[in-house]
Coordinates of C-alpha atoms in Angstrom, one line a residue:
Chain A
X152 CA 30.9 58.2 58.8
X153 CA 34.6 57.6 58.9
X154 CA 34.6 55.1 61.3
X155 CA 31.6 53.2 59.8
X156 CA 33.7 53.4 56.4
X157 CA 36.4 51.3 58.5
X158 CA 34.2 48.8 59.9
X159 CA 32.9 48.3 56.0
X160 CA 36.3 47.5 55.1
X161 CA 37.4 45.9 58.1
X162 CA 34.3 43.2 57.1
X163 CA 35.5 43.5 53.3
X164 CA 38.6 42.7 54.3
X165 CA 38.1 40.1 56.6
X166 CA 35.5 38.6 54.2
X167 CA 38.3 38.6 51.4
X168 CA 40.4 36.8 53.8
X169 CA 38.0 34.1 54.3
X170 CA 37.5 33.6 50.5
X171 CA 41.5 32.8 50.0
X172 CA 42.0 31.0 53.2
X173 CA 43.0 27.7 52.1
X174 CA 42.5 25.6 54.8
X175 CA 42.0 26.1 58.3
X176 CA 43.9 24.4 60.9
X177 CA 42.2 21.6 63.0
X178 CA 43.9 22.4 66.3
X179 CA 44.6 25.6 68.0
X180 CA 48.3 25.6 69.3
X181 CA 48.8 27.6 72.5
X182 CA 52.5 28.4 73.3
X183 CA 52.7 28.7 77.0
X184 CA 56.2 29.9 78.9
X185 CA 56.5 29.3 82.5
X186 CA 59.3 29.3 85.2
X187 CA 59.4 26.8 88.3
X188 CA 58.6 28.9 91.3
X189 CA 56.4 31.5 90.0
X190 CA 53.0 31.8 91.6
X191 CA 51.1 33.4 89.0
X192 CA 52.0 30.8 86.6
X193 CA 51.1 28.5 88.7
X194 CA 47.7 29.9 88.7
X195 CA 47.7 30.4 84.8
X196 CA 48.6 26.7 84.6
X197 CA 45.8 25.6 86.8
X198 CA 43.3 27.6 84.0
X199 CA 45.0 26.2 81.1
X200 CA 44.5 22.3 82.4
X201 CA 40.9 23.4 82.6
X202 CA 40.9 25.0 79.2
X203 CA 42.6 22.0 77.6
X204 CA 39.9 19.6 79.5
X205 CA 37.0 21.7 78.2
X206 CA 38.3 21.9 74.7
X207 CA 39.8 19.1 73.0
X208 CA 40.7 20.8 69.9
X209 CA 43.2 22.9 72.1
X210 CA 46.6 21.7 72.6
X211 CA 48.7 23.8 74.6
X212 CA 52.6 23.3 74.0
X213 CA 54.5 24.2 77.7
X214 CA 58.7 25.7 78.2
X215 CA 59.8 26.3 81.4
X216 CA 62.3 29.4 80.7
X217 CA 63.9 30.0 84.0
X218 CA 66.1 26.9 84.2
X219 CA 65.6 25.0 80.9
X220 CA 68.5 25.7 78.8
X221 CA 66.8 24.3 75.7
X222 CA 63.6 26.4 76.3
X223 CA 65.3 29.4 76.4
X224 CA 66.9 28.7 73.3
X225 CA 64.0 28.6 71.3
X226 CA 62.9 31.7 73.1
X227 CA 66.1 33.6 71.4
X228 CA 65.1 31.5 68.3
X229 CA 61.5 33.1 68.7
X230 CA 62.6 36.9 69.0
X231 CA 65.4 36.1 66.3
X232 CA 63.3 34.5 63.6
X233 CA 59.9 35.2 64.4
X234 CA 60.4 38.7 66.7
X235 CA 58.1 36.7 69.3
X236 CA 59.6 38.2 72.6
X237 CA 59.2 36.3 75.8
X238 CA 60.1 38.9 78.5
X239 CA 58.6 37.1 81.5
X240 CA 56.8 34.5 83.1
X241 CA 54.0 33.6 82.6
X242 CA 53.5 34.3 79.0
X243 CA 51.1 32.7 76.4
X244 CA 51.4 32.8 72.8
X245 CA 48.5 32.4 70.6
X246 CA 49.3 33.2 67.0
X247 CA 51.6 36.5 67.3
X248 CA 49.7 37.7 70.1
X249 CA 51.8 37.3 73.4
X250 CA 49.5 37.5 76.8
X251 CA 51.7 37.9 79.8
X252 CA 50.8 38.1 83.1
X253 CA 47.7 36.4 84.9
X254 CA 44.8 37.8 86.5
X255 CA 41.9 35.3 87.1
X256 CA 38.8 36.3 85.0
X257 CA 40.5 39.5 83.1
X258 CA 43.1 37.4 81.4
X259 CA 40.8 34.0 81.0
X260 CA 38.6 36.2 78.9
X261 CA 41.5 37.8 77.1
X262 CA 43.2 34.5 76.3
X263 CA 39.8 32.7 75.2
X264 CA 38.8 36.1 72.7
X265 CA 42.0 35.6 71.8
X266 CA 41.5 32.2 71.0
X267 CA 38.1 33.0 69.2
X268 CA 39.6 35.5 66.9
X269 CA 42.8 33.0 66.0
X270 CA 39.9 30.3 64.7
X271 CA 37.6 33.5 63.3
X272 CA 40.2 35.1 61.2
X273 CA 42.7 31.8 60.4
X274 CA 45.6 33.2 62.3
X275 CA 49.0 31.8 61.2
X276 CA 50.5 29.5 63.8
X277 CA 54.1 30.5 62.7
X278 CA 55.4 29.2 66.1
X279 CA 54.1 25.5 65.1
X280 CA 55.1 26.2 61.3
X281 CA 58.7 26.5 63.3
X282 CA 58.3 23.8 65.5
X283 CA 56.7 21.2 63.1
X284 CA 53.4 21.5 64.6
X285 CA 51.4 22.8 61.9
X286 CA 52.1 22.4 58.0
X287 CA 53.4 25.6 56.4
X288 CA 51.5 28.4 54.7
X289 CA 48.1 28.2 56.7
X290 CA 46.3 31.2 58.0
X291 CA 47.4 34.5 57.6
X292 CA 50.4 36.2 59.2
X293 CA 48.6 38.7 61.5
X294 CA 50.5 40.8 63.9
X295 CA 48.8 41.9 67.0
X296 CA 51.5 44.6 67.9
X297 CA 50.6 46.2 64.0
X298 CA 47.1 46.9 65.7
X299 CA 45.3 44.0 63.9
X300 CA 44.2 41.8 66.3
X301 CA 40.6 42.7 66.8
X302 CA 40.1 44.4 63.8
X303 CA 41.8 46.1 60.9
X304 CA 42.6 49.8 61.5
X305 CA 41.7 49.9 65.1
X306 CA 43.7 48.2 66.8
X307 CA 44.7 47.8 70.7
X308 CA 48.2 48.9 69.9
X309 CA 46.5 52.7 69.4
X310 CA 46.0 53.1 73.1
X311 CA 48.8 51.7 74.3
X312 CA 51.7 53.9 71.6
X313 CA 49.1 57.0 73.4
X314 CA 48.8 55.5 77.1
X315 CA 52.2 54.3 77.3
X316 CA 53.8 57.8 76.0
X317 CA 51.4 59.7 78.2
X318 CA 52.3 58.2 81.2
X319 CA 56.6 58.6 81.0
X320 CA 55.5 62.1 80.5
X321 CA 53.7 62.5 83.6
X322 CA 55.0 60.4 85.4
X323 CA 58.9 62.1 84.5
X324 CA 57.4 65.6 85.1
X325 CA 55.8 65.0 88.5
X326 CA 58.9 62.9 89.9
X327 CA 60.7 66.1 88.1
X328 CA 59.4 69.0 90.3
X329 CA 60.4 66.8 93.4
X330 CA 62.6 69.3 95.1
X331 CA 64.9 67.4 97.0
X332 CA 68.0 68.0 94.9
X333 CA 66.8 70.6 94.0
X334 CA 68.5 73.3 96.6
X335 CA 71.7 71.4 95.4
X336 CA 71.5 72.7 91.8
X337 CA 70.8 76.0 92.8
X338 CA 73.4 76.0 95.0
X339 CA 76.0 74.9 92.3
X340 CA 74.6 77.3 89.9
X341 CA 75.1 80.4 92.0
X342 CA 78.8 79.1 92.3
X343 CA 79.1 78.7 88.9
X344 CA 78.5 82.8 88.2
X345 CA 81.7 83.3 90.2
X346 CA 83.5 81.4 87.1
X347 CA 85.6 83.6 84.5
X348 CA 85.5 81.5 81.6
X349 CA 81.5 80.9 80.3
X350 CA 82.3 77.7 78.4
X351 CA 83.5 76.1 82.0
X352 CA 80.4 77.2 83.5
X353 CA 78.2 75.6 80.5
X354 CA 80.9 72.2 81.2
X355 CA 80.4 71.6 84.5
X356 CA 76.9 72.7 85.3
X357 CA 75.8 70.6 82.1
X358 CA 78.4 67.8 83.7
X359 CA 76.5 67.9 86.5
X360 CA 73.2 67.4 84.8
X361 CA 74.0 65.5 82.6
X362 CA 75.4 62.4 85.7
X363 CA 72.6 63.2 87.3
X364 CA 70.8 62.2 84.3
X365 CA 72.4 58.8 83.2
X366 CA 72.8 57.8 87.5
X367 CA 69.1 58.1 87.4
X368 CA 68.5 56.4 83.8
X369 CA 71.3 53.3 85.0
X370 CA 69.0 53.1 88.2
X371 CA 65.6 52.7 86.2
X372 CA 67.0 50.8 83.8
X373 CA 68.4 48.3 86.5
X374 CA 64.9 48.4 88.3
X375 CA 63.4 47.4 84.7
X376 CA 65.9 44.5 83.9
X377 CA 64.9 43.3 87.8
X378 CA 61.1 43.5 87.2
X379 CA 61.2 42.1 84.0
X380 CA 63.0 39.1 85.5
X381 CA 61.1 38.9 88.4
X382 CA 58.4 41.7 88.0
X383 CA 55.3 38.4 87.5
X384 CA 56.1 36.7 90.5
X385 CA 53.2 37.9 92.5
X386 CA 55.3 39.0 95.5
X387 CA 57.4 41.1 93.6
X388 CA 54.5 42.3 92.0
X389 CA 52.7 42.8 95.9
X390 CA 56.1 44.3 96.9
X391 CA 55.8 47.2 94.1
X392 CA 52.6 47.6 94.7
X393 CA 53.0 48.2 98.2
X394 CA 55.7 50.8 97.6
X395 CA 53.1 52.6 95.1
X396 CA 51.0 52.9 98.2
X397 CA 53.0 54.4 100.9
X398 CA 54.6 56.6 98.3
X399 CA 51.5 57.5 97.7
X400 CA 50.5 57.9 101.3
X401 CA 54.2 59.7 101.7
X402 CA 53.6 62.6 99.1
X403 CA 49.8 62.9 99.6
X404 CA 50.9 63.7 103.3
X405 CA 53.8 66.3 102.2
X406 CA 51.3 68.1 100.2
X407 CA 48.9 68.3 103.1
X408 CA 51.8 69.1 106.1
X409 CA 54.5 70.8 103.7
X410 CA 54.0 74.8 104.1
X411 CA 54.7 76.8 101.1
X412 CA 58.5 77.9 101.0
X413 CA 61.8 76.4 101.5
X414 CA 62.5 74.0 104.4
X415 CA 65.8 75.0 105.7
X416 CA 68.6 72.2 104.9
X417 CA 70.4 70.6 107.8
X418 CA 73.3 73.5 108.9
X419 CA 76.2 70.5 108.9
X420 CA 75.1 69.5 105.5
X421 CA 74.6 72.6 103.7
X422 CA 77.9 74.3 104.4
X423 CA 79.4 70.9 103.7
X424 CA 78.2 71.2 100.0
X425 CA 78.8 74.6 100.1
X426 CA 82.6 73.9 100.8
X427 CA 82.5 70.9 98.6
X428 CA 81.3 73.0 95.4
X429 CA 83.7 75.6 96.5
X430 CA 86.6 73.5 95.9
X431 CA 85.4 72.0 93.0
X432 CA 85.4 75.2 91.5
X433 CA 88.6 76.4 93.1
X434 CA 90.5 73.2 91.5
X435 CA 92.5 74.5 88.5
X436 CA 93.2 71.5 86.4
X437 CA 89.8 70.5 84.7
X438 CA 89.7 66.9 84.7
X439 CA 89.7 67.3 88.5
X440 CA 87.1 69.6 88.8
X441 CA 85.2 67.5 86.6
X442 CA 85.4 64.4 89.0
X443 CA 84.6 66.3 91.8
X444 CA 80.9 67.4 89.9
X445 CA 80.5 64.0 88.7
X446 CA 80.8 62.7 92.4
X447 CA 78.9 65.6 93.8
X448 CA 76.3 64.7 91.5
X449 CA 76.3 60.9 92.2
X450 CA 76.0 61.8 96.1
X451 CA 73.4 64.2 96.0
X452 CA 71.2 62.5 93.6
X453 CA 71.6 58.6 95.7
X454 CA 69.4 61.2 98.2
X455 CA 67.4 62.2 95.7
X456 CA 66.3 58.4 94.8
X457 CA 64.9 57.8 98.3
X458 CA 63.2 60.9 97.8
X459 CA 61.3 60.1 94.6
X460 CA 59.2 58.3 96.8
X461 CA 59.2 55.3 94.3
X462 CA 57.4 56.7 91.1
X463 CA 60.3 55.6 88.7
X464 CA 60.0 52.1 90.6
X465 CA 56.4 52.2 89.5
X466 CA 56.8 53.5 86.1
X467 CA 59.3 50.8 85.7
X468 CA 57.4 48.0 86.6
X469 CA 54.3 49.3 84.6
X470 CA 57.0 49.2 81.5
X471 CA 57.9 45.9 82.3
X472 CA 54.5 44.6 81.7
X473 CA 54.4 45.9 78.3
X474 CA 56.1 43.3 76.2
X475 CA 58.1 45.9 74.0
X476 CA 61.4 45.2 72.5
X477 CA 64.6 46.4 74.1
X478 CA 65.0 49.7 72.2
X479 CA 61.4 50.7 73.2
X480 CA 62.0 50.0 76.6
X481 CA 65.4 52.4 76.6
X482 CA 63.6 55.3 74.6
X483 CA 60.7 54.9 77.1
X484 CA 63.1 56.0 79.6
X485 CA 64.7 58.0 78.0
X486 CA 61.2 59.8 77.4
X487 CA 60.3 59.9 81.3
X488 CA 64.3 60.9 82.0
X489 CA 63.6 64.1 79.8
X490 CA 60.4 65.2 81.5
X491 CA 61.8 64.3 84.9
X492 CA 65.0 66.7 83.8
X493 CA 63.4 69.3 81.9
X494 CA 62.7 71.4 85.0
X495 CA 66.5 71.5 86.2
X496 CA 67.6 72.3 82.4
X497 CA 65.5 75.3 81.7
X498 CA 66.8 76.4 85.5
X499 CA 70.2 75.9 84.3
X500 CA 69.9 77.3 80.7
X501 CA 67.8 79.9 81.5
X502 CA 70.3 81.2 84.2
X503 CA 73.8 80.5 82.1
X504 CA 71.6 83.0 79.5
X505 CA 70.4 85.6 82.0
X506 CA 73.2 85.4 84.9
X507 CA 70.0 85.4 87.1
X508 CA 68.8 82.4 89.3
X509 CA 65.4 81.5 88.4
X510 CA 63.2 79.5 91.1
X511 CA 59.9 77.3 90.5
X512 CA 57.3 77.8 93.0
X513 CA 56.4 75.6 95.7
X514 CA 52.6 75.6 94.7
X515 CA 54.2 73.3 91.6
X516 CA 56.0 70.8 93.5
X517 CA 53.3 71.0 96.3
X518 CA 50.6 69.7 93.2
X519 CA 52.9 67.6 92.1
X520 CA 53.2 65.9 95.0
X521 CA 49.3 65.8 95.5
X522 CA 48.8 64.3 91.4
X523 CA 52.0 62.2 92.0
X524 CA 50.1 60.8 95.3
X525 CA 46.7 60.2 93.9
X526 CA 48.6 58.4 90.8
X527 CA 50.7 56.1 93.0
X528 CA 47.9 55.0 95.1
X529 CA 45.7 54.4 91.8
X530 CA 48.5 52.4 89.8
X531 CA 49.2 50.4 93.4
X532 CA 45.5 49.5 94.0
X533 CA 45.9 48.5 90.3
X534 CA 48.9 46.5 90.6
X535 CA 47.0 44.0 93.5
X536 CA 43.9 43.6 91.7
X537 CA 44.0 44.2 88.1
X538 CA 47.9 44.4 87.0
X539 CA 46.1 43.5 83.2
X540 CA 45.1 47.0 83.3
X541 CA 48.1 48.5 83.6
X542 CA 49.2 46.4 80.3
X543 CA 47.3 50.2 78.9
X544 CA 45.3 47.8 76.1
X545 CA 42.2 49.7 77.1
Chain B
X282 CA 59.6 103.4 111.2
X283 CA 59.2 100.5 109.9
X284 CA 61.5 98.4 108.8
X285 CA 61.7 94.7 106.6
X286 CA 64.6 92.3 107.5
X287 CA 63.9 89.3 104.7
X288 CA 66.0 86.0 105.6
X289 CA 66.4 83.4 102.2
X290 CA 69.0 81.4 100.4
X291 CA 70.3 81.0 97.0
X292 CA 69.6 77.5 97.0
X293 CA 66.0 78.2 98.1
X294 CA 63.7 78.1 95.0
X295 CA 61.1 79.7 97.3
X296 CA 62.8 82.5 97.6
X297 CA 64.0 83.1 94.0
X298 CA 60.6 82.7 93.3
X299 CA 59.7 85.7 95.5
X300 CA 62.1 88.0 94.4
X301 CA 60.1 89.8 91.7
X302 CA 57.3 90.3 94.8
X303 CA 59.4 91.3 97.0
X304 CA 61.2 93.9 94.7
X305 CA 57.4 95.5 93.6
X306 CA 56.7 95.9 97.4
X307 CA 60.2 97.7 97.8
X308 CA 59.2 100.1 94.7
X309 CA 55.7 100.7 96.4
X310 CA 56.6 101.0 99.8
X311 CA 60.2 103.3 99.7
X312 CA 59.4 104.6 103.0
X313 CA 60.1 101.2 104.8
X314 CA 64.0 100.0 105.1
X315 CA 64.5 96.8 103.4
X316 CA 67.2 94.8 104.3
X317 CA 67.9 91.2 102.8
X318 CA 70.0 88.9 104.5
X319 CA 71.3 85.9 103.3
X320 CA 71.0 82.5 105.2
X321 CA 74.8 81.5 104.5
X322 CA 76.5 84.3 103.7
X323 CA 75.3 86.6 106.6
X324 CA 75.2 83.8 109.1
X325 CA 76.7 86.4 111.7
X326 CA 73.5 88.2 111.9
X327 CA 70.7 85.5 110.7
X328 CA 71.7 82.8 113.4
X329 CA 70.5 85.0 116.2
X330 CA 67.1 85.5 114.7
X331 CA 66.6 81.8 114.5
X332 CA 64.3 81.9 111.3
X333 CA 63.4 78.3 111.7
X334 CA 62.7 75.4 109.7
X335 CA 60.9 77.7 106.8
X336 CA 62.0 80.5 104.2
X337 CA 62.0 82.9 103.0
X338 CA 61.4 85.1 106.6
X339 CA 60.1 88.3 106.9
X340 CA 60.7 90.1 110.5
X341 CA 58.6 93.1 110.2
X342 CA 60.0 95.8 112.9
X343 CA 58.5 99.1 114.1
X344 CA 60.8 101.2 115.5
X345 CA 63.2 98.9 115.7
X346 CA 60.8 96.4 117.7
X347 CA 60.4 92.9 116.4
X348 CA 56.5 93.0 116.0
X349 CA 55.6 90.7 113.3
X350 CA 57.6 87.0 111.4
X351 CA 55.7 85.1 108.9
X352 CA 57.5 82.6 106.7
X353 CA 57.0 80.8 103.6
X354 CA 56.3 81.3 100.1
X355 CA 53.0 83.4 99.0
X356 CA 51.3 85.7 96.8
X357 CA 52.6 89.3 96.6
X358 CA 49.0 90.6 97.8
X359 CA 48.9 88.3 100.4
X360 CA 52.6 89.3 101.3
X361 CA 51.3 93.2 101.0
X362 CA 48.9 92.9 103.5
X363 CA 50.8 90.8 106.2
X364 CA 53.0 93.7 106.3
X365 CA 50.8 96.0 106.2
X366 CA 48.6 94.2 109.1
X367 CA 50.8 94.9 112.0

C-alpha cells in the first residue's frame, strides 16, 4: 500500500513537473572527463563516438583532466560551484548524475537510461548553464545523489548509504580479528599490570592503540588517494583485483591448514619484544616511554599490514569507486578503522577494568578468515568483470 | 597418578581463552596434579619438552610417564575426554 502510495505521487509529481516545464532543451549535453593513457577511457570513448553517430541530438562536450591545466580548473569550478565531483577517469556527466568507470554493456545501458530519464523528466543541464551551452533556467535541478534519479522517494542512493556502511563494517571486523598483532597487544598488556600508577597504564596501552589506529587509517587513506588517481586505469584495477584473489586464496587456505590454538612466535622475535616492552616500561621519564610505544606500535603493525592479506586494499578501492566527497570518504574509514579496532579495545578496556587478560577464540579469527576469503574472491571476480557493481547502486 | 603439565603464553589468545576450561577441569578432577608452565617465563623447564609450533600443550603423565600431548585450542568436553582417554 505504502509503496503504491509512492509510485502515485512519484507520477503526480512527475506529472506536475511536466505541466511547469517551460521548455525543453533541444540537445542533450553529455560532460565527459578523460585522461591521456587510460584504457578504460579509451574504451568509453570508442562508445560515446558511437553514441554521438547514432544520435544527433547528442552532443558530448570532452576535458582531458590528467594533464590539461584548464580542464582541471573547471573540474574545481564544478565541485566549487556546482558540487559536481570528478574523482577519476573516466567520468560522464549527464545532468547531476556522474557515471564513472566503464564496463561494456553495464555502463552503456546505465549512461543511455540515464540519458532517457534526463529528456523524460527535463533535467537541468547546470553544467551547460555554466558553460554557455544551454540558456538558463530550463529543466529542473534534480540531484541524483538526493536519491531522485529514477524516481522520487526511491532512489539508488538508498542502497548505496546501506551497502556502502555495511561493507566498512564487515569488512573492519573480519580484517579486525586477524590475529597477527595480536600476540603483541597481549603481550604489552600483561606488562602493563606490572605498572604502579593506573593512569600510565590507560596512557600508554591507549598510546599504543591509538598509533596503531591512525598508522593503519594514514595507510588506507594513502591507498584511497592512489586508487582514486589511478584506481580506473584497468591495470590498476586488474592489479587489485588480483590481490583480492590470492588474499582470498591466502586466508581461505589458513582457515583450512590453521589448527585451533596459538602458533608459537619465532623464539628470536618474541623475547626481542619482550625486552623491547620491558624497557619501555622500565624508562622513567614519560615522553620517552611514550616514543618507545609509538615505535613499538609502528613496527609491529608494518607486520600486521602484510598480514591483512589486502582486505583494506580492497575496501579501498571499492570506496574509491563511489564518487563521495572527501569527508565521506575519511568517515568511511574511519567507520571500517572502528570495527577493525573494536576487538583490541574491548581487550584492552576490558582488562585495565578487570586486571585479567581476556583472549578471543581462534574459532573467530579461523571464520573470519574463511568469510574474509569467500568476500575477497567474490569482490575480485567482481573487480575483472563487473567493477559497476561494486559502485553498490543495486 | 596422573598428572597435567599445561604449556601457554600470555600473549597467546588461545590460551587465555582456555583458562576458564582449564580451571573447571582442575575443580572436577582435584585428584590429578596440575601444573601450568609458562612458555617465557619458565623457559628452563618448557624448552626441553619441545611443545612445538602449537599452544596451549597438554602433556598428560601417568606415573610420571609422558603418555599422552595434544595441542591447540578446544572445547572443555572435548578437552575432558582427551585426558581422560589415555
Amino acid at each position: 500500500m505504502f509503496k503504491k502510495t509512492l509510485v502515485v505521487l512519484a507520477i503526480l509529481s512527475a506529472l506536475f513537473s511536466m505541466m511547469i516545464t517551460t521548455k525543453a532543451y533541444d540537445k542533450t549535453h553529455i560532460y565527459y572527463f578523460y585522461a591521456e593513457g587510460c584504457i578504460t577511457c579509451a574504451a568509453e570513448d570508442k562508445y560515446l563516438i558511437e553514441l554521438e553517430a547514432k544520435d544527433p541530438n547528442i552532443v558530448i562536450h570532452k576535458y582531458e583532466i590528467a594533464f590539461d591545466k584548464e580542464n582541471q580548473a573547471l573540474v574545481k569550478q564544478l565541485d566549487e560551484v556546482l558540487n559536481i565531483k570528478i574523482k577519476s577517469t573516466p567520468t560522464l556527466v549527464i545532468g547531476r548524475k556522474t557515471i564513472v568507470g566503464f564496463s561494456k554493456n553495464s555502463t552503456e545501458s546505465n549512461i543511455e537510461n540515464s540519458i532517457e530519464f534526463f529528456r523524460k523528466n527535463n533535467v537541468r543541464d547546470v553544467i551547460g548553464e555554466l558553460l554557455g551551452f544551454v540558456a538558463p533556467g530550463e529543466g529542473f535541478d534534480i540531484d541524483p545523489t538526493e536519491g531522485t534519479i529514477k524516481l522520487p522517494f526511491f532512489g539508488e542512493v538508498n542502497a548505496k548509504t546501506i551497502s556502502l556502511p555495511l561493507l566498512a563494517i564487515v569488512l573492519g571486523t573480519l580484517d579486525g580479528f586477524n590475529p597477527c598483532a595480536m600476540w603483541v597487544l597481549l603481550l604489552l598488556i600483561s606488562m602493563l599490570f606490572h605498572l604502579e600508577q593506573t593512569w600510565k597504564k590507560w596512557f600508554l596501552g591507549g598510546l599504543f592503540l591509538a598509533t596503531t589506529a591512525v598508522m593503519y587509517f594514514m595507510f588506507m587513506l594513502t591507498w584511497l588517494n592512489i586508487t582514486l588517481l589511478f584506481g580506473t586505469i584497468t591495470y590498476i584495477r586488474l592489479l587489485i583485483a588480483a590481490i583480492a584473489l590470492i588474499g582470498g586464496v591466502v586466508n581461505i587456505r589458513t582457515y583450512l591448514k590453521t589448527k585451533p590454538g596459538c602458533e608459537v612466535i619465532d623464539d628470536r622475535k618474541r623475547k626481542k619484544i619482550s625486552i623491547r616492552i620491558k624497557q619501555i616500561f622500565a624508562q622513567p621519564v614519560l615522553v620517552l616511554a611514550s616514543i618507545g610505544v609509538v615505535v613499538l606500535a609502528i613496527s609491529v603493525n608494518l607486520v600486521e599490514l602484510i598480514c591483512s592479506a589486502g582486505l583494506p586494499v580492497i575496501y579501498t578501492q571499492v570506496l574509491s569507486i563511489q564518487n563521495l566527497s572527501g569527508i565521506q570518504y575519511i568517515l568511511y574509514l574511519l567507520l571500517y578503522l572502528l570495527f577493525f579496532m573494536v576487538d583490541d579495545i574491548i581487550i584492552f578496556v576490558i582488562a585495565m577494568k578487570t586486571a585479567q587478560l581476556t583472549g578471543i577464540s581462534t574459532k573467530y579469527s579461523r571464520n573470519a578468515h574463511l568469510i574474509g576469503g569467500i568476500l575477497m574472491i567474490i569482490l575480485g571476480i567482481m573487480m575483472i568483470f563487473r567493477p559497476e557493481w561494486l559502485m553498490l547502486k543495486f | 597418578m596422573r598428572k597435567i603439565v599445561i604449556v601457554s603464553a600470555v600473549w597467546c589468545h588461545a590460551c587465555l581463552t582456555m583458562r576458564k576450561r582449564i580451571k573447571a577441569l582442575k575443580e572436577k578432577y582435584p585428584e590429578w596434579i596440575w601444573v601450568d608452565l609458562d612458555l617465557d617465563l619458565d623457559d628452563d623447564v618448557v624448552d626441553p619438552l619441545k611443545v612445538g609450533k602449537l599452544i596451549p600443550v597438554f602433556i598428560i603423565y601417568e606415573n610420571d610417564v609422558e603418555v599422552k600431548r595434544i595441542a591447540g585450542e578446544m572445547s572443555q568436553d572435548a578437552l575432558e575426554s582427551e585426558l581422560n582417554y589415555v
